[in-house]
Each structure stands twice: as C-alpha cells, then as structure tokens.
Short mmCIF file of C-alpha atoms in Angstrom, two decimals:
data_model
loop_
_atom_site.label_atom_id
_atom_site.label_comp_id
_atom_site.label_asym_id
_atom_site.label_seq_id
_atom_site.Cartn_x
_atom_site.Cartn_y
_atom_site.Cartn_z
CA MET A 1 6.36 25.22 16.73
CA GLU A 2 3.64 24.84 14.13
CA SER A 3 0.10 25.83 14.91
CA VAL A 4 -2.65 23.33 15.61
CA ASN A 5 -5.79 23.16 13.53
CA THR A 6 -8.63 21.80 15.60
CA THR A 7 -11.21 22.52 12.79
CA SER A 8 -11.21 -7.37 14.68
CA ASP A 9 -9.25 -10.36 15.16
CA ARG A 10 -6.56 -9.57 12.65
CA PRO A 11 -3.41 -7.63 13.54
CA CYS A 12 -5.11 -4.50 12.23
CA ASP A 13 -8.26 -3.39 10.51
CA PRO A 14 -7.80 0.04 8.94
CA ARG A 15 -11.06 -0.33 7.05
CA CYS A 16 -12.80 2.59 8.76
CA LEU A 17 -9.60 4.59 8.39
CA VAL A 18 -9.66 4.03 4.63
CA LYS A 19 -13.39 4.79 4.39
CA SER A 20 -13.16 8.00 6.33
CA GLU A 21 -10.98 9.57 3.69
CA ALA A 22 -13.62 8.90 1.11
CA GLY A 23 -16.17 10.72 3.21
CA ILE A 24 -18.11 7.58 4.14
CA SER A 25 -16.68 6.89 7.56
CA GLU A 26 -18.63 4.86 10.06
CA GLY A 27 -16.71 6.96 12.48
CA ASN A 28 -18.91 9.49 14.15
CA VAL A 29 -19.18 6.92 16.91
CA GLY A 30 -18.41 9.42 19.66
CA GLN A 31 -20.25 12.44 18.28
CA GLY A 32 -22.74 13.68 20.85
CA VAL A 33 -21.27 11.33 23.47
CA VAL A 34 -17.87 12.97 23.81
CA ASP A 35 -18.92 16.54 24.58
CA PHE A 36 -15.62 17.45 26.25
CA PRO A 37 -12.14 18.20 24.85
CA VAL A 38 -9.90 15.17 24.19
CA ALA A 39 -6.22 15.22 23.21
CA VAL A 40 -3.62 12.58 22.41
CA VAL A 41 0.05 12.35 23.37
CA LEU A 42 2.21 10.13 21.15
CA PRO A 43 5.71 9.56 22.54
CA ALA A 44 7.93 8.99 19.49
CA ALA A 45 11.42 9.88 20.70
CA GLY A 46 12.72 6.30 20.91
CA SER A 47 15.66 5.02 18.91
CA GLY A 48 14.10 1.64 18.06
CA GLU A 49 17.16 -0.41 18.97
CA ARG A 50 15.28 -3.72 18.81
CA MET A 51 14.51 -3.15 15.13
CA GLY A 52 18.18 -3.46 14.25
CA LEU A 53 17.84 -0.56 11.80
CA SER A 54 19.57 2.80 11.61
CA THR A 55 16.19 4.54 11.27
CA PRO A 56 13.97 4.70 14.38
CA LYS A 57 10.99 2.40 13.79
CA GLN A 58 8.41 5.20 13.95
CA PHE A 59 10.04 6.72 10.86
CA CYS A 60 10.42 3.46 8.91
CA THR A 61 8.47 3.59 5.67
CA PHE A 62 6.07 1.21 3.96
CA LEU A 63 3.53 1.96 1.23
CA ASN A 64 5.43 5.23 0.73
CA ARG A 65 4.57 6.50 4.23
CA PRO A 66 6.38 6.48 7.57
CA LEU A 67 4.79 4.38 10.29
CA ILE A 68 4.06 7.37 12.51
CA SER A 69 1.90 8.94 9.79
CA PHE A 70 -0.43 5.91 9.92
CA THR A 71 -0.70 6.27 13.70
CA ILE A 72 -1.43 9.99 13.48
CA GLU A 73 -4.15 9.34 10.91
CA THR A 74 -5.79 6.81 13.22
CA PHE A 75 -6.50 9.62 15.69
CA GLU A 76 -6.83 12.49 13.25
CA ARG A 77 -9.78 10.92 11.46
CA ILE A 78 -11.80 10.93 14.72
CA PRO A 79 -13.71 14.23 14.88
CA TRP A 80 -13.98 14.39 18.69
CA ILE A 81 -10.18 14.27 19.13
CA GLU A 82 -9.00 17.86 18.95
CA THR A 83 -5.21 17.81 19.33
CA ILE A 84 -2.39 15.32 18.79
CA VAL A 85 0.93 16.05 20.48
CA VAL A 86 3.81 14.09 18.94
CA VAL A 87 6.93 13.96 21.09
CA VAL A 88 10.13 13.38 19.10
CA ALA A 89 13.86 13.55 19.68
CA LYS A 90 15.46 16.91 18.96
CA GLU A 91 17.28 15.56 15.92
CA SER A 92 13.97 14.31 14.46
CA HIS A 93 12.05 17.56 14.85
CA ASP A 94 12.48 18.79 11.28
CA GLN A 95 11.78 15.33 9.88
CA MET A 96 8.51 15.21 11.80
CA LEU A 97 7.49 18.64 10.53
CA HIS A 98 8.17 17.45 6.98
CA ILE A 99 5.93 14.40 7.51
CA ILE A 100 3.13 16.60 8.84
CA ASP A 101 3.38 18.89 5.84
CA ARG A 102 3.71 16.15 3.23
CA PHE A 103 0.72 14.10 4.43
CA HIS A 104 -1.45 17.08 5.36
CA HIS A 105 -1.82 16.28 9.04
CA THR A 106 -3.74 19.17 10.57
CA LYS A 107 -4.21 18.45 14.29
CA VAL A 108 -0.57 17.89 15.23
CA LYS A 109 1.78 19.77 17.57
CA VAL A 110 5.42 18.65 17.75
CA VAL A 111 7.23 18.70 21.09
CA GLU A 112 10.83 17.82 21.89
CA GLY A 113 11.23 14.60 23.86
CA GLY A 114 13.35 13.61 26.81
CA ALA A 115 15.97 10.97 27.50
CA THR A 116 13.41 8.37 28.65
CA ARG A 117 9.85 7.44 27.77
CA HIS A 118 8.35 8.99 30.91
CA ARG A 119 10.27 12.24 30.41
CA SER A 120 8.94 12.40 26.85
CA ILE A 121 5.36 11.83 27.99
CA PHE A 122 5.74 14.53 30.64
CA ASN A 123 7.05 16.92 27.98
CA GLY A 124 3.99 16.15 25.89
CA LEU A 125 1.65 16.80 28.82
CA GLN A 126 3.39 20.09 29.56
CA ALA A 127 2.36 21.37 26.12
CA PHE A 128 -1.09 21.94 27.68
CA SER A 129 0.22 23.54 30.88
CA GLU A 130 0.13 27.28 31.49
CA SER A 131 3.41 26.93 33.36
CA MET A 132 5.15 25.83 30.17
CA GLU A 133 7.87 28.19 29.04
CA GLY A 134 7.88 29.53 25.51
CA PRO A 135 4.84 29.58 23.17
CA SER A 136 1.31 29.75 24.51
CA PRO A 137 0.04 26.38 25.75
CA LEU A 138 -2.48 24.34 23.83
CA PRO A 139 -6.10 24.31 25.07
CA ARG A 140 -6.19 22.00 28.09
CA PRO A 141 -8.16 18.77 27.45
CA LYS A 142 -10.53 17.12 29.87
CA VAL A 143 -9.18 13.70 28.89
CA VAL A 144 -5.78 12.87 27.40
CA ILE A 145 -5.03 9.61 25.66
CA ILE A 146 -1.46 8.31 25.80
CA HIS A 147 -0.60 5.92 23.01
CA ASP A 148 2.49 4.43 21.37
CA ALA A 149 3.50 6.02 18.09
CA VAL A 150 4.25 2.52 16.76
CA ARG A 151 0.74 1.12 17.38
CA PRO A 152 -0.98 2.37 14.22
CA PHE A 153 -4.18 0.34 14.36
CA VAL A 154 -6.68 1.17 17.08
CA GLU A 155 -10.37 1.50 16.32
CA GLU A 156 -12.62 4.39 17.23
CA ASP A 157 -15.12 2.35 19.22
CA PHE A 158 -12.34 1.12 21.51
CA LEU A 159 -10.91 4.63 21.88
CA LEU A 160 -14.38 5.75 22.88
CA LYS A 161 -14.50 3.11 25.64
CA ILE A 162 -11.09 4.22 26.92
CA THR A 163 -12.07 7.90 26.80
CA LEU A 164 -15.40 7.53 28.59
CA ALA A 165 -13.91 5.26 31.26
CA ALA A 166 -11.12 7.78 31.87
CA LYS A 167 -13.64 10.58 32.32
CA GLU A 168 -15.69 8.46 34.72
CA GLN A 169 -12.90 6.77 36.70
CA GLY A 170 -10.00 9.18 36.22
CA ALA A 171 -7.86 6.62 34.40
CA SER A 172 -8.34 3.67 32.06
CA GLY A 173 -6.12 1.30 30.15
CA ALA A 174 -6.16 -1.46 27.58
CA ILE A 175 -5.24 -5.00 28.59
CA ARG A 176 -4.81 -8.28 26.73
CA PRO A 177 -4.56 -11.90 27.90
CA LEU A 178 -1.02 -13.19 28.35
CA VAL A 179 0.10 -15.34 25.45
CA SER A 180 2.91 -17.11 27.32
CA THR A 181 3.31 -18.17 30.93
CA VAL A 182 5.52 -15.84 33.00
CA ILE A 183 8.24 -17.55 35.03
CA ALA A 184 10.79 -16.40 37.61
CA THR A 185 14.35 -17.70 37.55
CA THR A 186 17.02 -18.12 40.18
CA SER A 187 20.33 -16.27 40.00
CA GLU A 188 21.86 -19.52 38.71
CA GLY A 189 19.44 -19.64 35.79
CA TYR A 190 17.03 -22.29 37.06
CA LEU A 191 13.24 -22.16 37.35
CA ASP A 192 12.10 -20.60 40.60
CA HIS A 193 8.33 -20.42 40.09
CA SER A 194 5.72 -19.57 37.49
CA LEU A 195 2.66 -17.33 37.58
CA GLU A 196 -0.82 -18.62 36.92
CA ARG A 197 -1.44 -17.11 33.52
CA THR A 198 -5.22 -16.79 33.90
CA LYS A 199 -4.80 -14.35 36.82
CA TYR A 200 -2.63 -11.87 34.91
CA ARG A 201 -3.01 -9.58 31.91
CA ALA A 202 -0.63 -7.71 29.64
CA SER A 203 -0.87 -3.92 29.88
CA GLU A 204 -1.31 -2.36 26.44
CA MET A 205 -1.99 1.02 24.89
CA PRO A 206 -4.01 3.22 24.58
CA GLN A 207 -4.43 4.55 28.10
CA GLY A 208 -6.72 7.42 29.02
CA PHE A 209 -6.59 9.88 31.92
CA LEU A 210 -8.25 12.95 33.23
CA TYR A 211 -5.60 15.49 32.30
CA ASP A 212 -5.32 16.96 35.80
CA ILE A 213 -4.77 13.52 37.34
CA ILE A 214 -1.97 12.33 35.05
CA PHE A 215 -0.26 15.73 34.95
CA GLN A 216 -0.29 15.87 38.75
CA ALA A 217 1.16 12.35 38.89
CA TYR A 218 4.04 13.30 36.61
CA GLN A 219 4.72 16.43 38.61
CA ARG A 220 5.15 14.25 41.71
CA CYS A 221 7.28 11.55 40.03
CA SER A 222 10.65 10.62 41.44
CA GLU A 223 13.83 10.61 39.36
CA PHE A 224 13.76 6.81 39.60
CA ASP A 225 10.30 6.78 38.01
CA PHE A 226 11.43 9.03 35.19
CA GLU A 227 14.52 6.92 34.57
CA PHE A 228 13.20 3.37 34.91
CA GLY A 229 9.39 3.48 35.02
CA THR A 230 7.27 2.17 32.17
CA GLU A 231 3.66 2.11 33.37
CA CYS A 232 1.58 5.32 33.28
CA LEU A 233 -1.33 3.63 35.08
CA HIS A 234 0.94 2.85 38.02
CA LEU A 235 1.99 6.51 38.28
CA ALA A 236 -1.66 7.61 38.38
CA LEU A 237 -2.30 5.14 41.19
CA GLN A 238 0.85 5.88 43.18
CA TYR A 239 0.90 9.67 42.94
CA SER A 240 -2.75 10.62 42.36
CA GLY A 241 -4.53 7.75 44.12
CA THR A 242 -6.48 6.87 40.96
CA ASN A 243 -7.15 3.21 40.25
CA ALA A 244 -7.62 2.71 36.53
CA LYS A 245 -10.52 0.93 34.89
CA LEU A 246 -9.02 -1.89 32.78
CA ILE A 247 -10.67 -2.75 29.47
CA GLU A 248 -9.80 -5.80 27.42
CA GLY A 249 -8.85 -4.68 23.94
CA PRO A 250 -8.81 -6.38 20.53
CA GLN A 251 -5.82 -8.09 18.97
CA THR A 252 -5.31 -5.00 16.82
CA LEU A 253 -3.43 -3.32 19.67
CA TRP A 254 -0.12 -4.97 18.78
CA LYS A 255 2.87 -2.68 18.28
CA VAL A 256 5.64 -2.62 15.73
CA THR A 257 8.72 -3.81 17.61
CA TYR A 258 10.75 -5.84 15.13
CA LYS A 259 11.44 -5.58 11.42
CA ARG A 260 8.98 -8.37 10.66
CA ASP A 261 6.21 -6.31 12.28
CA LEU A 262 6.60 -3.66 9.58
CA ALA A 263 5.99 -6.32 6.95
CA ALA A 264 2.96 -7.55 8.86
CA ALA A 265 1.51 -4.05 9.07
CA GLU A 266 2.02 -3.54 5.35
CA CYS A 267 0.39 -6.88 4.48
CA VAL A 268 -2.74 -6.22 6.50
CA ILE A 269 -3.19 -2.71 5.09
CA LYS A 270 -2.82 -4.14 1.59
CA GLU A 271 -5.40 -6.79 2.42
CA THR A 272 -7.85 -4.16 3.60
CA LEU A 273 -7.24 -1.92 0.61
CA SER A 274 -7.98 -4.85 -1.72
CA LEU A 275 -11.49 -5.54 -0.41
CA SER A 276 -13.26 -3.50 -3.08
CA ALA A 277 -12.79 -2.03 -6.54
CA CYS A 278 -14.60 0.03 -9.13
CA LEU A 279 -15.09 -1.96 -12.37
CA ILE A 280 -15.61 0.19 -15.46
CA SER A 281 -17.20 -1.89 -18.22
CA GLY A 282 -17.85 0.53 -21.04
CA THR A 283 -20.96 -0.03 -23.17
CA MET A 284 -19.76 -2.54 -25.76
CA ALA A 285 -21.51 -5.91 -25.40
CA GLU A 286 -18.26 -7.87 -25.19
CA THR A 287 -16.69 -5.63 -22.53
CA VAL A 288 -19.90 -5.71 -20.47
CA GLU A 289 -19.90 -9.50 -20.67
CA LEU A 290 -16.26 -9.65 -19.57
CA ALA A 291 -16.94 -7.24 -16.71
CA SER A 292 -19.78 -9.43 -15.47
CA LYS A 293 -17.59 -12.53 -15.50
CA LEU A 294 -14.74 -10.68 -13.82
CA GLN A 295 -17.07 -9.39 -11.12
CA LYS A 296 -18.24 -12.92 -10.35
CA ASN A 297 -14.73 -14.40 -10.34
CA LEU A 298 -13.23 -11.72 -8.09
CA ALA A 299 -15.97 -12.33 -5.52
CA ALA A 300 -14.20 -15.66 -4.93
CA HIS A 301 -11.12 -13.59 -3.96
CA SER A 302 -13.19 -11.79 -1.27
CA MET A 303 -13.34 -8.65 -3.39
CA THR A 304 -16.49 -6.60 -3.93
CA LEU A 305 -16.73 -4.86 -7.30
CA ASP A 306 -19.06 -1.97 -8.09
CA LEU A 307 -19.88 -2.15 -11.78
CA HIS A 308 -20.26 1.08 -13.80
CA PRO A 309 -20.30 1.71 -17.56
CA PHE A 310 -18.06 4.79 -17.16
CA VAL A 311 -16.76 7.13 -14.44
CA LYS A 312 -15.86 10.25 -16.37
CA GLY A 313 -17.17 13.30 -14.54
CA ASN A 314 -18.12 11.29 -11.46
CA ASP A 315 -15.53 12.44 -8.93
CA GLU A 316 -17.60 11.11 -6.02
CA LEU A 317 -17.37 7.61 -7.46
CA LEU A 318 -13.60 7.97 -7.91
CA SER A 319 -13.24 8.95 -4.25
CA LYS A 320 -14.90 5.81 -2.89
CA THR A 321 -12.16 3.30 -3.59
CA ARG A 322 -8.47 3.02 -4.36
CA ASN A 323 -8.79 0.29 -6.98
CA PHE A 324 -10.04 0.77 -10.52
CA ILE A 325 -10.38 -1.76 -13.34
CA GLN A 326 -11.21 -0.36 -16.77
CA ILE A 327 -12.13 -2.75 -19.56
CA SER A 328 -11.94 -1.50 -23.13
CA ALA A 329 -11.62 -2.82 -26.65
CA ARG A 330 -10.58 0.57 -28.04
CA ARG A 331 -7.12 2.08 -28.21
CA GLU A 332 -8.59 5.46 -27.39
CA SER A 333 -9.33 4.22 -23.87
CA LEU A 334 -5.75 5.10 -22.90
CA SER A 335 -6.77 8.74 -23.09
CA GLU A 336 -9.54 7.93 -20.61
CA ILE A 337 -6.94 6.39 -18.30
CA THR A 338 -4.84 9.54 -18.62
CA GLU A 339 -7.86 11.64 -17.68
CA MET A 340 -8.60 9.41 -14.68
CA VAL A 341 -5.02 9.73 -13.45
CA LYS A 342 -5.25 13.51 -13.79
CA VAL A 343 -8.48 13.68 -11.78
CA LEU A 344 -7.10 11.41 -9.03
CA GLU A 345 -4.01 13.61 -8.81
CA GLU A 346 -6.11 16.75 -8.51
CA MET A 347 -8.18 15.10 -5.77
CA ASN A 348 -4.98 14.11 -3.92
CA HIS A 349 -6.62 10.71 -3.65
CA ALA A 350 -3.34 8.80 -3.49
CA LEU A 351 -1.78 10.98 -0.80
CA LEU A 352 -2.11 8.45 2.03
CA TYR A 353 -2.54 5.13 0.23
CA PRO A 354 -1.42 3.94 -3.22
CA VAL A 355 -4.16 3.84 -5.85
CA VAL A 356 -4.26 0.98 -8.37
CA ILE A 357 -5.58 1.33 -11.93
CA ILE A 358 -5.73 -1.79 -14.09
CA TRP A 359 -6.34 -1.20 -17.79
CA VAL A 360 -7.78 -4.37 -19.32
CA HIS A 361 -7.56 -4.35 -23.10
CA LEU A 362 -9.98 -6.80 -24.71
CA CYS A 363 -8.41 -7.78 -28.02
CA MET A 364 -11.14 -8.85 -30.44
CA SER A 365 -8.72 -10.31 -33.01
CA GLU A 366 -6.34 -13.21 -32.70
CA GLU A 367 -3.47 -10.80 -33.25
CA PRO A 368 -2.26 -9.48 -29.86
CA PHE A 369 -2.67 -5.77 -29.29
CA HIS A 370 1.00 -5.22 -28.51
CA ARG A 371 2.00 -6.57 -31.93
CA GLN A 372 -0.54 -4.38 -33.70
CA ASN A 373 0.39 -1.22 -31.87
CA PRO A 374 3.93 -1.28 -30.49
CA ASP A 375 3.80 2.47 -29.93
CA GLU A 376 0.97 1.98 -27.46
CA LEU A 377 3.34 0.10 -25.13
CA SER A 378 5.53 3.16 -24.79
CA SER A 379 2.40 5.23 -24.11
CA ILE A 380 1.40 2.92 -21.27
CA MET A 381 4.91 3.14 -19.86
CA ASP A 382 4.98 6.94 -20.06
CA ILE A 383 1.59 7.30 -18.35
CA SER A 384 2.51 4.82 -15.63
CA MET A 385 5.88 6.43 -14.87
CA LYS A 386 4.25 9.83 -14.36
CA ALA A 387 1.42 8.32 -12.33
CA LYS A 388 3.77 6.38 -10.07
CA GLN A 389 5.38 9.63 -8.94
CA ARG A 390 1.96 10.53 -7.48
CA ASN A 391 1.49 7.12 -5.81
CA ILE A 392 -0.84 5.87 -8.57
CA LEU A 393 0.06 2.40 -9.86
CA LEU A 394 -1.02 1.72 -13.44
CA TYR A 395 -0.96 -1.82 -14.83
CA GLY A 396 -2.03 -3.19 -18.22
CA ILE A 397 -3.50 -6.63 -18.97
CA GLU A 398 -4.33 -7.93 -22.42
CA VAL A 399 -6.93 -10.65 -22.93
CA ILE A 400 -7.84 -12.11 -26.33
CA HIS A 401 -11.54 -12.74 -26.93
CA SER A 402 -11.50 -16.35 -28.09
CA LYS A 403 -14.49 -17.90 -29.84
CA ILE A 404 -13.64 -21.24 -28.27
CA PRO A 405 -15.58 -21.34 -24.96
CA GLU A 406 -12.96 -23.35 -23.07
CA LEU A 407 -10.14 -21.00 -24.06
CA TRP A 408 -12.26 -17.94 -23.31
CA GLU A 409 -13.17 -19.17 -19.80
CA ARG A 410 -9.51 -20.00 -19.13
CA SER A 411 -8.44 -16.50 -20.20
CA VAL A 412 -11.08 -14.89 -17.96
CA GLU A 413 -9.98 -16.98 -15.00
CA ARG A 414 -6.37 -16.04 -15.64
CA LEU A 415 -7.37 -12.39 -15.92
CA SER A 416 -9.14 -12.64 -12.57
CA GLU A 417 -6.10 -14.14 -10.86
CA ILE A 418 -3.71 -11.51 -12.26
CA THR A 419 -6.09 -8.68 -11.37
CA ALA A 420 -6.53 -9.91 -7.78
CA ALA A 421 -2.76 -10.31 -7.35
CA LEU A 422 -1.96 -6.84 -8.70
CA ILE A 423 -4.52 -5.18 -6.43
CA ARG A 424 -3.47 -7.18 -3.39
CA ASP A 425 0.32 -6.84 -3.82
CA ARG A 426 0.48 -3.26 -5.11
CA ASN A 427 3.95 -3.92 -6.48
CA PRO A 428 5.32 -0.84 -8.25
CA ALA A 429 7.78 -2.99 -10.21
CA PHE A 430 5.02 -4.23 -12.54
CA THR A 431 3.60 -0.84 -13.45
CA GLY A 432 3.71 0.16 -17.09
CA GLN A 433 3.80 -3.39 -18.40
CA LEU A 434 1.18 -5.07 -20.58
CA LEU A 435 0.66 -8.49 -19.06
CA GLN A 436 -0.97 -11.34 -20.95
CA ALA A 437 -4.00 -13.17 -19.53
#
C-alpha cells in the first residue's frame, strides 16, 4: 500500500474547490474549530450496473479526469481532514493507484473492498485498527466521515456541521426532503397505501461517526446486515445504541447514478469554471478599447473579467483563474501565448481542470489576418496541439477593426458571444482554429 501524506441550490458548486487550488480558498472554515483528527472512508468497489457502462461509474471520465478524483479533491482540499481511505475492488487497485499518482492526491490510502457495500466500509474502517493484519494501521481518527465516491460535490461548511455533530452526538447524517410520495403495493400490483411525504426524509451522504462507535457497530454486525444492509446510521443505532443527529443538506448532495448524471456533473463544473477570466489588453489604444468593450459585454454572460495590460512574469495572476483572453494587434503576440502556455505547464495549473486561452487578433486592416499570414495558422495549430496534451485549450478569434460604428459594434458583440461559448463549453475540437468574429 502507498503511504499517506497528512502534511447552493444547483446540483454542485465546486467554486471553493476551484479557488483553493489557486491559493485563495475560503476554506479554512474548520481551522481552530476541528482540533481533533478526522478521516474519510470512500467506498468505491461497486460495479455501477445502473450506469449501463462497462466501466464502473466512479472511474468514468469527464474533463479528462475520473469521477472519483473529483470526490477525493473535495475532501483533500480541506486542511482539517487528515486521511482519505478509498476502498476499491481488487481488480481496480492498480487503476486507483495510477489516478492518485497522476492527479497528485496526497492524503489517500487504498484498501481492497468486499463483496457488498457494508463489507467494503468495514474494510475501510479496519485500516485504522491495530488488529488489522499486514501493514501498520493508519492513525486512528476521532471522527470518521463515510461518503459515496460518486458524490463529488459537498461543501466544507456542511462537512463541518456533520463532523461537529458526530463528535457531539456520536453519529450524524445528511437528509433531504422526499421529492416523490412513497407508496406501498399489494402482491397483485395494486396500491396498498401511501406515506405522508412531509413526515419522511431521504437519507443522504455524508455521514459522520465517532470512530469507536461505528467500528464497534460493524464488529457486531450480522451476516444479514453485511449482505443486505444499506444504512450506516441504522447500524450505529442498533449495535452501538447511538441515535444520529440528522442535518438537512443542500441539493448539492446528489450522486452520480445514471449516465446522464455524468453529463450534469460536467456541465455544472464547466459553468463554475466559466465565472471569471483574466483579460490581457496590451497597451495599444485600440486593443485597450476592445478589451473594455469585451469586459462590459461578458458581464452580461455572468462572467467577471479582471483587466490587465500584460501578465508576463506575474505567475500569481496566472494562478488565479483558468481562463485567459489575450487581445493583440501584433503577430509577435503568438510568442507571448507560447510563453504563457509554458509557464502554465510548469505550474501544473491544468492538472485538475482544463485551462482555456483565447487569442484575439485585432486586425487593423480590411484584409483578414489569415490571408496575410497563412503560415501563422499552422503556428497556432502547432501551439494548440502541444498545449492540448497538457490540458490547455488554445483558441484563436480574429476581429477586424471596422471604421463603421455599426459594423464595429456588431463584430464586438459577436466576439463576446464566441468567447463566452468557448470558455463555457471547453470543447477541445475547436482548438487551433482561427475563428472569425
């Protein structure tokens, strides 16, 4: 086993997750409050039959990353969580180790799962037990959080509520209102009775426990519980006499169950990544004017743009966003794009999320740039192909500076629409092309 380094109303809101990588996380929410060790167990040994795919859903990929990597990052970014135990099927062990290495996850321990969910959770809990055979156990936590590997979007403030309630009460769990009425049917397939929806709640994840309580409960489980049980809170009540504190959670606690849920997760992450951009105007009067207009227009697309004349040598500025728009009227600006790509690669800035660079060429003549300099098109393509291998998406847009106000305003509006769409969609198929605004 590898060593452990301990050094909203939408379906998800990974905003704080994205910020934390740039070093500007809001997320020291629990610092000073959580003064005890906390660990996480992520059961991820399921086959994902309901997805209808050959790949288990936790290993399905979007935005060039497997789903489980997003879930791990959700917990790994929180400084007061020390250890994350991921429980996988034996045949997925090497794949999981590769994911950990590729995406630089540093708090993770991989444990082999069991034939059922409860057996896998118990295996994860045993990683902290001194009675475990094999390698030395991990440091025992005061509180352990159990969470689904396919629920990638849970916010730190809610995890803090779950953690503190578990420490105080012994167990805690997330709940949500029922969306549909629950009914009982007869053996012949007719309605027997229905439950009053307002009296019931759906049990969700995460769930938190004092480690000693939940480990004791699993040690006392029956074979029936291991085979057919689904609810950890019930085990804590039945076998440890601990009644969990239930906390209503946000809508972000949904889990990826079906193929369409993967698309939903991707869409919301893209939406969050497109909230801001760095707009590089240069110093030429015409490019500064265009940058100002573009900044105003993109605000209508719910995008905040930080305007700067240049970013060369300012690595801190490059680390604060994953969207860059560079406006230039000079051919030489392609060398600046090349330098930016190089710096972003060295920073590993696109490791977890794709970075977008949009090179806007302001053509001051009526003759389009691509007709004047056909060789430049191949240069854009070469740069973009190399960048795409490092998860950096480079697009080109040409806009002609018209002296007719109506045509100029129309071109700027078109430029704004194309720019917003490229940043929002992050489609690698359009990289390397010089689009016309």
